[in-house]
Tab-separated table of C-alpha atoms in Angstrom:
chain	number	residue	atom	x	y	z
A	1	MET	CA	-5.835	74.263	54.860
A	2	ALA	CA	-2.444	72.605	54.847
A	3	GLY	CA	-1.625	74.188	51.509
A	4	ASN	CA	-2.614	77.605	52.863
A	5	SER	CA	-0.369	77.089	55.887
A	6	ASP	CA	2.554	76.188	53.627
A	7	PHE	CA	1.927	79.292	51.520
A	8	LYS	CA	1.943	81.508	54.606
A	9	ALA	CA	5.173	79.894	55.818
A	10	VAL	CA	6.842	80.546	52.465
A	11	LYS	CA	5.738	84.189	52.470
A	12	ALA	CA	6.957	84.647	56.045
A	13	ALA	CA	10.359	83.215	55.098
A	14	GLN	CA	10.554	85.576	52.126
A	15	TRP	CA	9.801	88.598	54.312
A	16	GLU	CA	12.418	87.567	56.847
A	17	THR	CA	15.008	87.157	54.092
A	18	ARG	CA	14.258	90.596	52.654
A	19	LYS	CA	14.651	92.196	56.089
A	20	THR	CA	17.872	90.468	57.129
A	21	ALA	CA	19.786	89.214	54.077
A	22	TYR	CA	19.382	92.046	51.553
A	23	GLN	CA	21.974	94.826	51.786
A	24	ALA	CA	21.781	96.648	48.429
A	25	THR	CA	19.869	99.924	48.057
A	26	TRP	CA	17.607	101.362	45.400
A	27	LYS	CA	19.164	103.549	42.740
A	28	THR	CA	16.884	106.292	44.031
A	29	ASP	CA	14.649	106.364	47.103
A	30	LEU	CA	10.972	107.296	47.015
A	31	MET	CA	11.688	110.906	47.968
A	32	GLY	CA	14.001	111.371	44.978
A	33	ALA	CA	12.129	109.234	42.444
A	34	CYS	CA	10.085	112.117	41.031
A	35	GLY	CA	13.211	114.164	40.386
A	36	ALA	CA	15.025	111.163	38.874
A	37	ASP	CA	12.440	110.806	36.069
A	38	PRO	CA	9.689	113.458	36.278
A	39	LEU	CA	8.059	112.537	32.957
A	40	TYR	CA	7.564	108.913	33.944
A	41	CYS	CA	6.304	109.992	37.360
A	42	CYS	CA	3.627	112.128	35.671
A	43	PHE	CA	2.774	109.198	33.414
A	44	SER	CA	2.357	107.022	36.527
A	45	VAL	CA	0.012	109.592	38.085
A	46	PHE	CA	-2.379	109.897	35.132
A	47	CYS	CA	-2.206	106.274	33.915
A	48	PRO	CA	-1.005	104.084	36.798
A	49	TRP	CA	-2.336	100.844	35.253
A	50	CYS	CA	-0.328	101.368	32.056
A	51	ALA	CA	2.757	102.156	34.124
A	52	SER	CA	2.307	98.975	36.144
A	53	TYR	CA	2.014	96.923	32.955
A	54	ASP	CA	5.081	98.613	31.442
A	55	VAL	CA	7.280	98.197	34.515
A	56	ARG	CA	6.380	94.522	35.003
A	57	LYS	CA	7.123	93.702	31.372
A	58	LYS	CA	10.495	95.468	31.594
A	59	ALA	CA	11.242	93.655	34.851
A	60	LEU	CA	10.722	90.377	32.959
A	61	TYR	CA	13.271	91.498	30.317
A	62	ASN	CA	10.318	91.784	27.879
A	63	ASP	CA	10.074	87.973	27.933
A	64	MET	CA	6.425	87.277	28.644
A	65	SER	CA	7.013	83.523	28.653
A	66	ARG	CA	8.320	84.089	32.206
A	67	TYR	CA	5.118	85.792	33.348
A	68	VAL	CA	3.157	84.370	36.263
A	69	CYS	CA	0.120	86.090	37.714
A	70	CYS	CA	1.204	88.366	40.589
A	71	ASN	CA	4.688	86.837	40.226
A	72	GLY	CA	3.665	83.846	42.339
A	73	ASP	CA	2.752	85.963	45.372
A	74	CYS	CA	-0.896	84.854	45.548
A	75	PRO	CA	-2.521	81.429	45.905
A	76	CYS	CA	-4.106	81.846	42.452
A	77	SER	CA	-0.732	82.389	40.765
A	78	GLY	CA	0.019	79.862	38.061
A	79	ARG	CA	-3.620	78.722	37.916
A	80	MET	CA	-4.979	81.431	35.628
A	81	LYS	CA	-3.671	79.911	32.357
A	82	GLU	CA	-1.177	82.753	32.064
A	83	GLN	CA	1.000	80.990	29.506
A	84	GLU	CA	-1.837	80.868	26.977
A	85	CYS	CA	-2.154	84.648	26.826
A	86	PRO	CA	0.326	86.392	29.141
A	87	GLU	CA	-0.182	89.877	27.678
A	88	PHE	CA	-3.919	89.797	28.375
A	89	CYS	CA	-3.402	88.328	31.848
A	90	LEU	CA	-0.925	91.058	32.746
A	91	CYS	CA	-3.399	93.687	31.573
A	92	MET	CA	-6.090	92.179	33.805
A	93	GLU	CA	-3.694	91.999	36.740
A	94	ALA	CA	-2.609	95.626	36.357
A	95	PHE	CA	-6.224	96.835	36.099
A	96	TRP	CA	-8.159	94.637	38.537
A	97	CYS	CA	-5.340	93.942	41.044
A	98	PHE	CA	-3.415	97.176	40.717
A	99	THR	CA	-2.140	97.271	44.294
A	100	GLN	CA	-0.877	93.695	44.181
A	101	SER	CA	0.601	94.265	40.720
A	102	VAL	CA	2.782	97.139	41.928
A	103	ALA	CA	3.792	95.252	45.071
A	104	SER	CA	4.687	92.079	43.145
A	105	THR	CA	6.922	94.008	40.754
A	106	ARG	CA	8.643	95.648	43.704
A	107	TRP	CA	9.280	92.344	45.468
A	108	MET	CA	10.524	90.812	42.217
A	109	LEU	CA	13.170	93.522	41.822
A	110	GLN	CA	14.138	93.291	45.478
A	111	ASP	CA	14.622	89.528	45.245
A	112	GLU	CA	16.586	89.797	42.010
A	113	MET	CA	19.017	92.469	43.230
A	114	HIS	CA	18.815	91.890	47.020
A	115	ILE	CA	17.486	95.410	47.609
A	116	ALA	CA	16.348	96.574	51.031
A	117	ASN	CA	13.977	99.489	51.610
A	118	THR	CA	15.311	102.556	53.328
A	119	LYS	CA	13.676	103.701	56.551
A	120	CYS	CA	12.208	106.654	54.662
A	121	ASP	CA	10.670	104.316	52.078
A	122	ASN	CA	9.123	102.155	54.780
A	123	CYS	CA	7.769	105.264	56.534
A	124	LEU	CA	6.104	106.595	53.381
A	125	ILE	CA	4.600	103.219	52.449
A	126	GLY	CA	3.398	102.635	56.006
A	127	THR	CA	1.800	106.088	56.192
A	128	MET	CA	-0.019	105.511	52.898
A	129	ILE	CA	-1.397	102.156	54.109
A	130	PHE	CA	-2.374	103.607	57.501
A	131	PHE	CA	-4.507	106.339	55.928
A	132	GLN	CA	-6.178	103.796	53.647
A	133	TYR	CA	-7.295	101.807	56.691
A	134	LEU	CA	-8.249	104.963	58.577
A	135	SER	CA	-10.378	106.125	55.655
A	136	CYS	CA	-12.184	102.787	55.597
A	137	LEU	CA	-12.868	102.929	59.349
A	138	CYS	CA	-14.178	106.516	59.097
A	139	ASP	CA	-16.541	105.533	56.287
A	140	ILE	CA	-17.873	102.649	58.385
A	141	ALA	CA	-18.307	104.949	61.402
A	142	ALA	CA	-20.153	107.549	59.317
A	143	CYS	CA	-22.438	104.891	57.865
A	144	LEU	CA	-23.328	103.401	61.260
A	145	SER	CA	-23.753	106.675	63.143
A	146	GLY	CA	-25.515	108.721	60.466
A	147	SER	CA	-23.698	111.800	61.768
A	148	GLN	CA	-23.000	114.545	59.240
A	149	GLU	CA	-19.874	115.646	61.091
A	150	ILE	CA	-18.387	112.147	61.009
A	151	ALA	CA	-19.288	111.847	57.316
A	152	GLU	CA	-17.420	115.082	56.542
A	153	LEU	CA	-14.463	113.854	58.555
A	154	ALA	CA	-14.544	110.596	56.626
A	155	ASN	CA	-14.508	112.502	53.324
A	156	LEU	CA	-11.521	114.561	54.463
A	157	VAL	CA	-9.567	111.475	55.541
A	158	ASP	CA	-10.475	109.795	52.258
A	159	LEU	CA	-9.081	112.719	50.257
A	160	ILE	CA	-5.818	112.604	52.233
A	161	ALA	CA	-5.593	108.844	51.736
A	162	GLN	CA	-6.189	109.136	47.985
A	163	PHE	CA	-3.579	111.881	47.638
A	164	LEU	CA	-1.000	109.785	49.474
A	165	TRP	CA	-1.947	106.724	47.450
A	166	VAL	CA	-1.571	108.414	44.075
A	167	SER	CA	1.675	110.204	44.920
A	168	VAL	CA	3.428	107.293	46.652
A	169	CYS	CA	2.406	104.756	43.980
A	170	ALA	CA	3.624	107.064	41.210
A	171	CYS	CA	6.970	107.537	42.945
A	172	MET	CA	7.181	103.799	43.600
A	173	GLN	CA	6.658	102.876	39.950
A	174	THR	CA	9.182	105.520	38.898
A	175	GLN	CA	11.630	104.059	41.399
A	176	HIS	CA	11.112	100.625	39.835
A	177	LYS	CA	11.657	101.971	36.323
A	178	VAL	CA	14.901	103.729	37.320
A	179	GLN	CA	16.141	100.559	39.020
A	180	ILE	CA	15.419	98.453	35.912
A	181	GLU	CA	17.420	100.897	33.793
A	182	GLU	CA	20.300	100.560	36.252
A	183	ARG	CA	20.080	96.762	36.010
A	184	ASN	CA	20.164	96.893	32.218
A	185	LYS	CA	23.284	99.088	32.291
A	186	ASN	CA	25.039	96.991	34.938
A	187	PRO	CA	23.913	93.341	34.730
A	188	ASN	CA	26.207	92.444	37.630
A	189	VAL	CA	23.762	94.019	40.090
A	190	ALA	CA	21.494	91.007	39.575
A	191	ARG	CA	22.446	88.361	42.122
A	192	PRO	CA	21.650	84.702	42.708
A	193	PRO	CA	18.421	84.190	44.611
A	194	ALA	CA	18.736	83.963	48.366
A	195	ASN	CA	16.812	80.751	48.951
A	196	PRO	CA	15.510	80.711	52.525
A	197	TYR	CA	13.944	77.271	52.069
A	198	MET	CA	17.103	75.274	51.307
A	199	ALA	CA	17.749	72.555	53.850
A	200	PRO	CA	21.088	72.813	55.689
A	201	ALA	CA	23.891	70.500	54.609
A	202	PRO	CA	24.062	67.209	56.554
A	203	GLN	CA	26.558	67.266	59.376
A	204	ALA	CA	29.178	64.526	59.572
A	205	ILE	CA	29.075	62.324	62.690
A	206	PRO	CA	32.584	61.910	64.144
A	207	PRO	CA	33.821	58.416	65.021
A	208	PRO	CA	33.932	57.432	68.712
A	209	GLY	CA	37.652	58.193	69.005
A	210	GLY	CA	37.386	61.429	67.043
A	211	TYR	CA	39.086	62.290	63.770
A	212	PRO	CA	42.871	61.897	63.390
A	213	GLN	CA	44.980	64.949	64.079
A	214	GLY	CA	44.759	67.439	61.231
A	215	TYR	CA	41.493	66.097	59.789
A	216	ASN	CA	38.594	68.490	59.498
A	217	ALA	CA	35.073	68.179	60.918
A	218	GLN	CA	33.802	66.424	57.804
A	219	GLY	CA	36.329	63.617	58.187
A	220	ALA	CA	38.440	64.710	55.216
A	221	PRO	CA	42.246	64.912	55.292
A	222	PRO	CA	43.993	68.286	55.509
A	223	ASN	CA	44.010	70.461	52.388
A	224	PHE	CA	41.405	68.193	50.825
A	225	GLN	CA	39.331	69.701	48.056
A	226	ALA	CA	36.194	67.756	47.248
A	227	ALA	CA	35.746	69.120	43.742
A	228	PRO	CA	37.812	71.017	41.171
A	229	PRO	CA	37.467	74.801	41.117
A	230	GLN	CA	34.359	76.278	39.557
A	231	GLY	CA	34.551	76.274	35.797
A	232	TYR	CA	37.158	73.508	35.694
A	233	PRO	CA	36.371	70.738	33.188
A	234	MET	CA	35.226	67.556	34.815
A	235	GLY	CA	37.349	64.456	34.551
A	236	ALA	CA	40.883	65.850	34.285
A	237	PRO	CA	42.664	67.611	37.183
A	238	GLY	CA	44.960	70.462	36.370
A	239	ALA	CA	46.213	73.698	37.835
A	240	GLY	CA	44.563	74.419	41.130
A	241	TYR	CA	43.480	70.808	41.688
A	242	PRO	CA	45.231	69.113	44.632
A	243	GLN	CA	47.624	66.294	43.723
A	244	PRO	CA	48.383	63.354	46.034
A	245	PRO	CA	51.614	63.825	48.016
A	246	PRO	CA	54.639	61.649	47.106
A	247	GLN	CA	55.383	58.599	49.180
A	248	GLN	CA	57.568	59.237	52.179
A	249	GLY	CA	61.269	58.577	51.569
A	250	TYR	CA	61.008	58.263	47.794
A	251	PRO	CA	61.494	61.498	45.872
A	252	PRO	CA	59.224	61.938	42.833
A	253	GLN	CA	61.147	61.251	39.610
A	254	GLN	CA	60.176	61.249	36.000
A	255	GLY	CA	60.004	57.687	34.699
A	256	TYR	CA	61.216	54.564	36.531
A	257	PRO	CA	64.691	54.467	38.122
A	258	PRO	CA	67.128	51.796	36.835
A	259	GLN	CA	67.128	48.579	38.808
A	260	GLN	CA	70.006	47.965	41.192
A	261	GLY	CA	73.082	46.585	39.411
A	262	TYR	CA	71.821	47.352	35.958
A	263	PRO	CA	74.796	48.535	33.830
A	264	PRO	CA	75.921	51.024	33.082
A	265	GLN	CA	75.543	53.795	35.630
A	266	GLY	CA	73.746	56.761	34.177
A	267	TYR	CA	71.206	54.804	32.132
A	268	PRO	CA	70.318	55.344	29.301
A	269	PRO	CA	73.784	54.662	27.746
A	270	GLN	CA	75.791	57.639	26.734
A	271	GLN	CA	76.868	58.330	23.200
A	272	GLY	CA	79.693	55.963	22.120
A	273	TYR	CA	78.537	52.980	24.125
A	274	PRO	CA	79.036	50.109	23.432
A	275	PRO	CA	82.586	50.337	22.016
A	276	GLN	CA	83.005	50.059	18.326
A	277	GLY	CA	83.384	46.462	17.261
A	278	TYR	CA	81.674	45.086	20.273
A	279	PRO	CA	80.074	41.799	19.301
A	280	GLN	CA	76.322	41.883	18.995
A	281	GLN	CA	74.142	39.549	20.969
A	282	GLN	CA	73.846	36.260	19.186
A	283	GLN	CA	70.572	34.593	18.780
A	284	MET	CA	70.339	31.140	20.237
A	285	HIS	CA	69.293	28.348	17.930
């Protein structure tokens, strides 16, 4: 039960991140997906399982070594021996868990490119799900009551629900395919993952008297940079890396200054010094 609670907490954090942190938009919304690629939309209508398989594989950059069942969105993910035969496992997922397969691909693309649904997209998806539940309730009511009128109503609601399901899913898979093509053309749309589970950085505790004037809240001196700029080779500071300030009252000079009283002024000696014929230093015996 504890593991199930942790799984639910992780999923809740993911949903909250998608609602609040993602600002990008789909290349095309669900209303315009059919017009963006009508041939693929028709393909998704008549063979939705094949389309789900195709879109997921393209979302993984055709690298099936990265495949995990339902993209890690279900408790069984990673426990189905996917790495032994990922192609077969993806086929089974697309056929037996079609709804989850389409949803997992959608969430994968949203997490990769920080994409948020439009209000129209959410309205269409919500309407499709609502009629699926309504159809189920009408079938239960018709079964319990035995009424012919309720049974006919249930059949009508079921037809509406199936029409919405087929059309919205086809547009959704076409939307995914168009977005993947946009990602392949512009790799910069893929962004680092927004990790909602990362613990916050530890806060520094100030000393009783507070930090000296000019020090920041982490207790570091002004203009302090803890690490060299990104991409800078470790071990050797250079341009952009802060250097220690010179000591007060002593200007920075290249080399060591001559000691006081050391002749002649202007060391090292100028050309012509010492005078010609000046006796050399004699060695002591």
